[in-house]
Coordinates of C-alpha atoms in Angstrom, one line a residue:
X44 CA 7.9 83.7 16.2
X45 CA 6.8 85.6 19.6
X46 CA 9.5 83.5 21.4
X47 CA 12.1 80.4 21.7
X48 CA 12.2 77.9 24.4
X49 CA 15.1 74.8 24.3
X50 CA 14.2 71.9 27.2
X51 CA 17.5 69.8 27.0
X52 CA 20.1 72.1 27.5
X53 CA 22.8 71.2 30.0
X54 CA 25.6 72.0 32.6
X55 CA 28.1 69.6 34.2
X56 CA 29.6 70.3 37.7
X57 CA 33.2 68.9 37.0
X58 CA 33.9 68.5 41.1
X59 CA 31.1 66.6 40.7
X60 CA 31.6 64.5 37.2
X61 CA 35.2 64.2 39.2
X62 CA 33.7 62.4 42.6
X63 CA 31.2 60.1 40.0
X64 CA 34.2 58.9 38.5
X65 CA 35.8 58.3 41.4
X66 CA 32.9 56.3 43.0
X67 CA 31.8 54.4 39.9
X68 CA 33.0 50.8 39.4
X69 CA 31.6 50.7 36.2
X70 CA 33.8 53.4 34.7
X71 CA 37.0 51.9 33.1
X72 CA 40.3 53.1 34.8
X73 CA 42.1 52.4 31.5
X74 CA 41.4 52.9 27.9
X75 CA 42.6 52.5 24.4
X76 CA 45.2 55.4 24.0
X77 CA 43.3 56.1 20.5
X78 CA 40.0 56.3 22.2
X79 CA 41.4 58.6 24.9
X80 CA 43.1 61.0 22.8
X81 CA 39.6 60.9 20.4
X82 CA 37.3 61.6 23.7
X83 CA 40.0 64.8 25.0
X84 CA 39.0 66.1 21.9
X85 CA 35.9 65.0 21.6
X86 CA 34.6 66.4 24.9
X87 CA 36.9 69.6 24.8
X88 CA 34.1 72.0 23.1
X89 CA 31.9 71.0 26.6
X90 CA 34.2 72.2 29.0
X91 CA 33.5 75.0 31.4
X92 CA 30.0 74.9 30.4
X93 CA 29.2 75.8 34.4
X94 CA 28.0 78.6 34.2
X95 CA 24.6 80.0 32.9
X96 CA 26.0 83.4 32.6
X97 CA 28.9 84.5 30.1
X98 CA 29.5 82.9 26.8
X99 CA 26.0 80.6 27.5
X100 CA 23.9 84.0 28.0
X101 CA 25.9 84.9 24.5
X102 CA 25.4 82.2 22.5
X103 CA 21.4 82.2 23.4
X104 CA 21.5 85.8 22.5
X105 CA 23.4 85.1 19.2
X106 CA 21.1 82.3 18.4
X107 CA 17.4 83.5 19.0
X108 CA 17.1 81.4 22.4
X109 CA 14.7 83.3 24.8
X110 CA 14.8 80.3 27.8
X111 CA 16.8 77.1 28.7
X112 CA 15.6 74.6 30.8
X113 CA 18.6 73.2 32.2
X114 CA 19.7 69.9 33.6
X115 CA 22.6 68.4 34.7
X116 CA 24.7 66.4 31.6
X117 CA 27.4 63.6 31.7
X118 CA 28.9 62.3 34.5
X119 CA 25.3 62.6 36.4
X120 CA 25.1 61.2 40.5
X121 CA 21.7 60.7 39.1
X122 CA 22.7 57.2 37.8
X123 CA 25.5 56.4 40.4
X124 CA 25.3 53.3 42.2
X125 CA 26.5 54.5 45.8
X126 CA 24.8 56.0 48.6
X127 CA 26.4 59.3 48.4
X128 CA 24.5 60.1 44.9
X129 CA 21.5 61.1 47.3
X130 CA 23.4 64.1 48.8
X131 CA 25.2 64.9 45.3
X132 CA 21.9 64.9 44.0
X133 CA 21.0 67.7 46.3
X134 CA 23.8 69.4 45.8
X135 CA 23.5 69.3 42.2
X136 CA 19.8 70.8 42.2
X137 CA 20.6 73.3 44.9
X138 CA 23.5 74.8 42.5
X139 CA 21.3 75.3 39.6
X140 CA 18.6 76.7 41.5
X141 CA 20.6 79.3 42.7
X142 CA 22.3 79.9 38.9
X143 CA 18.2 80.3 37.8
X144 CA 17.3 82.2 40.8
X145 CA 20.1 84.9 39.7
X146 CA 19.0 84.9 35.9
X147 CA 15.5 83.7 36.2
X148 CA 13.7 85.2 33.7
X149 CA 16.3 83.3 30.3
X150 CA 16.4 79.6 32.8
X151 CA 14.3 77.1 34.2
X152 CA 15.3 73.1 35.7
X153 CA 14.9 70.0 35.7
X154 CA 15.8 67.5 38.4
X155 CA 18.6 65.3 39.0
X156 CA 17.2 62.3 41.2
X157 CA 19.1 59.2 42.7
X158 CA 17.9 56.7 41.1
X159 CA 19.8 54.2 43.7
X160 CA 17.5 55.0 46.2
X161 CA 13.6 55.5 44.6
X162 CA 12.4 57.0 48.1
X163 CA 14.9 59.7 48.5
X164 CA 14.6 60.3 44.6
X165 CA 10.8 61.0 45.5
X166 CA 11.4 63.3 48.5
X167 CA 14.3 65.2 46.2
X168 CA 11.8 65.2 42.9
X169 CA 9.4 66.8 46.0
X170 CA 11.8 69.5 47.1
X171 CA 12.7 70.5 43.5
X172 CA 9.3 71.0 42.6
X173 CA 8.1 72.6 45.6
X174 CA 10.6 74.3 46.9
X175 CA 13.1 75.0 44.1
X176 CA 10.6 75.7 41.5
X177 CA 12.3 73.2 39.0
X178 CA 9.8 71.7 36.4
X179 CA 10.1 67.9 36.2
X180 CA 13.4 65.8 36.3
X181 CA 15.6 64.5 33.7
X182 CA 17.3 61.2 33.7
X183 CA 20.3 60.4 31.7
X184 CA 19.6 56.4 30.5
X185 CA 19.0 53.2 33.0
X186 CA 20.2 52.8 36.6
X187 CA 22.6 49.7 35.9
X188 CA 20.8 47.0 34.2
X189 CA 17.3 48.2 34.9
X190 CA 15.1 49.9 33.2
X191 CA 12.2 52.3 34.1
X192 CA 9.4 50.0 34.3
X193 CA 11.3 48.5 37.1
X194 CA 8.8 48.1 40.1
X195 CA 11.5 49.6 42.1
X196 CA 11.1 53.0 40.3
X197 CA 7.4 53.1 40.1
X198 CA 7.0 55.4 43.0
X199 CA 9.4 58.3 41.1
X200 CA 6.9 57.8 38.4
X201 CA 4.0 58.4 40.6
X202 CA 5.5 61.1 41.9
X203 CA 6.0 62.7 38.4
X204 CA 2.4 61.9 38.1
X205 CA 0.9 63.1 41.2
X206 CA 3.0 66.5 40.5
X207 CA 2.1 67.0 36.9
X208 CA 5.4 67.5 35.8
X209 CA 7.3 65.5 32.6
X210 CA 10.3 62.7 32.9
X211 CA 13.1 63.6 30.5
X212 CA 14.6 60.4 29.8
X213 CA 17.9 61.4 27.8
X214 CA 20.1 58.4 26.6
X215 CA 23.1 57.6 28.6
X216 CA 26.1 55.0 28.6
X217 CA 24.5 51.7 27.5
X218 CA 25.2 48.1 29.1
X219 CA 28.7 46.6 28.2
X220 CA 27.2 43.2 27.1
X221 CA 25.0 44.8 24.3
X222 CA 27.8 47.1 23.5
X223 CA 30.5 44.4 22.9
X224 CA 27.7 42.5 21.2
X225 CA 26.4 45.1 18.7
X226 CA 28.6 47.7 17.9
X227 CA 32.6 46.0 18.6
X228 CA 34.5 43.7 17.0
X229 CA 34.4 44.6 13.6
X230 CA 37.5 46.2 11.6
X231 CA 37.1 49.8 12.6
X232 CA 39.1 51.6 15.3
X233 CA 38.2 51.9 19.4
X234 CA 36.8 55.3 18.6
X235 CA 34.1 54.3 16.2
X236 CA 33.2 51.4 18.4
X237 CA 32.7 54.0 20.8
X238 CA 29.9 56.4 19.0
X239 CA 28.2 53.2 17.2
X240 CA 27.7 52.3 21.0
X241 CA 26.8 55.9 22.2
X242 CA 25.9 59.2 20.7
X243 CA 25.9 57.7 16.9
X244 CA 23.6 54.9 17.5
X245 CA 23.4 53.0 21.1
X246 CA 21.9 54.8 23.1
X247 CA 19.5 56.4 21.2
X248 CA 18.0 53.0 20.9
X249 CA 18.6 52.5 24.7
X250 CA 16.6 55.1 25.1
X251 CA 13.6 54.7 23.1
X252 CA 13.7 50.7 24.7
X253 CA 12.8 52.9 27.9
X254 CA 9.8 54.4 26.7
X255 CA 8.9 50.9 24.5
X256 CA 8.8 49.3 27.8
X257 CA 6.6 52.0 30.2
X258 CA 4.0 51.1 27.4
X259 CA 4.5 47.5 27.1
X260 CA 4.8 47.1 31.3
X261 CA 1.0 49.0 31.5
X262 CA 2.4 52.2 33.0
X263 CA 1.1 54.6 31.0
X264 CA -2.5 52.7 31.5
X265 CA -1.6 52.7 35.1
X266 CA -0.6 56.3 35.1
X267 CA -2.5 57.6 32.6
X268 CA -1.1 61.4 33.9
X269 CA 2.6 60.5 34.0
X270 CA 4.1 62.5 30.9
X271 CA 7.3 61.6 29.2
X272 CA 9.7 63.8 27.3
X273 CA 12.2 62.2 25.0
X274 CA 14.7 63.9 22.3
X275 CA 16.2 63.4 19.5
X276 CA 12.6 63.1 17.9
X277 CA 11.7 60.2 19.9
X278 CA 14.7 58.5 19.9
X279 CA 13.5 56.3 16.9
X280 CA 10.0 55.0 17.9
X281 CA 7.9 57.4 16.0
X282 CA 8.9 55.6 12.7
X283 CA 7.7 52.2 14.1
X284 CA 4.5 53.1 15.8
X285 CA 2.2 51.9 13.5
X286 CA 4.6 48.4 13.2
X287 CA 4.3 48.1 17.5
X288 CA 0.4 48.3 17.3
X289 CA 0.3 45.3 14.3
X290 CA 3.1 43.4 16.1
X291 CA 3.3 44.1 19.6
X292 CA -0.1 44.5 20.1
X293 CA -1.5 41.3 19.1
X294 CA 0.6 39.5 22.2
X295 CA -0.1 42.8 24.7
X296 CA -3.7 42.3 24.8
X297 CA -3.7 43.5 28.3
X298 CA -3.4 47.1 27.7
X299 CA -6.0 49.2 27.0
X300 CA -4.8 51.8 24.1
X301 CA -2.7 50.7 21.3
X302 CA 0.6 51.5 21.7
X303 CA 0.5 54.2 19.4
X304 CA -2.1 56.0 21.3
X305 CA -0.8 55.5 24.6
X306 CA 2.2 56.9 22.9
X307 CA 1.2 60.2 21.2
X308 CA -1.3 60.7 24.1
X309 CA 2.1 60.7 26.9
X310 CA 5.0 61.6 25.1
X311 CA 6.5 64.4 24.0
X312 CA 9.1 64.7 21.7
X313 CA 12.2 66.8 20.9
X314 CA 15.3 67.6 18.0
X315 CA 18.0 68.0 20.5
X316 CA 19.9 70.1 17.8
X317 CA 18.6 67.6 15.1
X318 CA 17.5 69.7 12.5
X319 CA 16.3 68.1 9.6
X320 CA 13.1 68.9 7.4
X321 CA 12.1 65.2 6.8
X322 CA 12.7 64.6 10.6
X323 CA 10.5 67.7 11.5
X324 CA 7.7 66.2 8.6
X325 CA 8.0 63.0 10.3
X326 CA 7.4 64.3 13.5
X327 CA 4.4 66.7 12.4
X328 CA 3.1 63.5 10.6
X329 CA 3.4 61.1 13.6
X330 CA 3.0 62.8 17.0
X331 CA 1.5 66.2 15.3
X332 CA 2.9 69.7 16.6
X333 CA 0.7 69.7 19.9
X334 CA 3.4 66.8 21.3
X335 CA 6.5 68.2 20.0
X336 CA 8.7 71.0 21.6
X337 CA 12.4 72.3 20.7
X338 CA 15.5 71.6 22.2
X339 CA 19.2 72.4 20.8
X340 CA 21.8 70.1 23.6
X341 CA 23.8 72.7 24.5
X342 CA 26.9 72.0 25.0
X343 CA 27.2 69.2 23.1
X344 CA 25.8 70.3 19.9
X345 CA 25.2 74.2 19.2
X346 CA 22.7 75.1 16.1
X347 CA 23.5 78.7 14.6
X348 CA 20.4 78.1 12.9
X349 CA 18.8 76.4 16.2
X350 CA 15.6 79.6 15.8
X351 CA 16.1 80.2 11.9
X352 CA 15.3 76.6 11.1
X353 CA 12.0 76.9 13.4
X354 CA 11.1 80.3 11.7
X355 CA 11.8 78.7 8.2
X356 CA 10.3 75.7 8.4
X357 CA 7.0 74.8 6.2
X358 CA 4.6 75.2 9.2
X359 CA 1.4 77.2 9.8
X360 CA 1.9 79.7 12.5
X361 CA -0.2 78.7 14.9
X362 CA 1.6 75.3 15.1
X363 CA 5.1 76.9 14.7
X364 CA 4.2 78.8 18.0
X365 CA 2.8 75.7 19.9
X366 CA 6.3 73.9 19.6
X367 CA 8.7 77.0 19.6
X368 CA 7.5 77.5 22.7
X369 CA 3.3 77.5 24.0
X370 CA 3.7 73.3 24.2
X371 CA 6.9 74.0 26.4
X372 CA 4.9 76.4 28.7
X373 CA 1.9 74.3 29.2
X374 CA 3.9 70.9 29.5
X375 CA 6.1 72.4 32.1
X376 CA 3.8 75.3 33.7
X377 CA 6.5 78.0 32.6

């Protein structure tokens, strides 16, 4: 294998994550004691991961992993519902452009955009782009109870369009109604309501509702350029493509590809330090290797075997190439 690229590898500016807190309503000034003393430990392996120099340069090294595209991770302005994401925002993207610009040939960026305010979040996606050299924009679940196929965020969709660059649309805290509804209540403690909610189930689903409803709203037919990255191998959807086109389809006569082509044609996919064969086979089977790239979610997982797995896996060359890392060069003109 010639080389290794990860796409959804991350870095959190705690001054920041700090003034989100502070500015969020939504974020809960108390919690159960059990839950807090799981989440300090929890969340201690991810930080001082603000820095793409030291032991991040280390562990690539000790791993196999030639490039990181980087984006900002939890506690995001990109979601914040206040005005002052848009200059957070900024800052956010002119930080890691000057982290890349000092180590430029192991990083590359994605985006943070304010998704409070869709015209700034189209002049920022602009600058990035343009001026920063950054390679699309990730964003980390809804903005409140919306969704993508808002109307309101069409034109940051355009945009991604118009630029050629891929929407990384990574899960993030879902709504409290559906969490309270789904995933508490039962006889387990806070803590496992917690990761049914987020990383262990919720939000995977969240996430793949995202993409479920660009297709089902007529975006991709709209925007038959706009191109969609999304991890944790599709964040369930692949599985159920074949079950959208028998069910879905027969009520979405309006759009003109099945869902399943609409979805293999515009989305990519990723492991985010998944690493399973049957996951991988599933992938291969369902979006084939030409729509599939590698990722590992530094730091919130780390994969020892994040290359060996790639250089082991049951794969002819030319397609263990494409998704180690040609698919990642094309997609995001690296």
């Amino acid at each position: 294998m010639d080389k290794l690229i990860t796409v959804e590898e991350h870095i959190t500016y705690e001054d920041i994550f700090a003034k989100v807190r502070e500015l969020d309503p939504a974020r809960p000034k108390r919690m159960d004691p059990e839950l807090q003393e799981f989440l300090g430990g929890y969340f201690e392996g991810v930080q001082g991961w603000d820095s793409l120099t030291g032991r991040r340069l280390e562990l690539m090294d000790e791993e196999g992993v030639d490039v990181q595209v980087v984006s900002h991770g939890h506690g995001s302005p990109g979601q914040l519902a206040h005005p002052a994401a848009v200059d957070m925002c900024k800052e956010v993207n002119d930080r890691l452009a000057k982290m890349i610009s000092e180590v430029p040939d192991r990083f590359a960026g994605f985006a943070t955009l304010p998704l409070v305010d869709p015209a700034a979040a189209v002049d920022e996606l602009h600058r990035c782009v343009s001026e920063l050299g950054f390679h699309g924009s990730l964003v980390l679940g809804r903005y409140q109870d919306l969704f993508l196929d808002h109307p309101r965020f069409r034109p940051i969709l355009k945009a991604h369009a118009e630029l050629n660059v891929p929407l990384y649309i990574h899960p993030g805290p879902i709504m409290d109604s559906v969490a309270n509804a789904y995933y508490s209540g039962g006889t387990w403690p806070a803590k496992v309501d917690y990761m049914l909610a987020s990383s262990g189930f919720g939000w995977h689903v969240d996430a793949g509702v995202q993409v479920l409803r660009l297709i089902a709203a007529g975006v991709f037919d709209e925007l038959p350029n706009l191109k969609i990255l999304s991890g944790h191998w599709g964040e369930t959807l692949p599985a159920y493509l074949e079950r959208f086109d028998d069910q879905i389809g027969i009520a979405a006569t309006y759009l003109e590809r099945p869902f399943s082509q609409a979805y293999r044609e515009q989305v990519w996919i990723t492991p985010s330090g998944i690493l399973t064969t049957a996951q991988l086979d599933l992938a291969i089977a369902q979006v084939g290797a030409d729509h599939i790239l590698w990722s590992e979610d530094i730091p919130y997982i780390k994969c020892k075997n994040i290359r060996t797995f790639l250089d082991e896996a049951d794969l002819d060359e030319g397609d263990r190439e494409k998704i180690a890392h040609r698919n990642a060069e094309a997609l995001l003109g690296l």
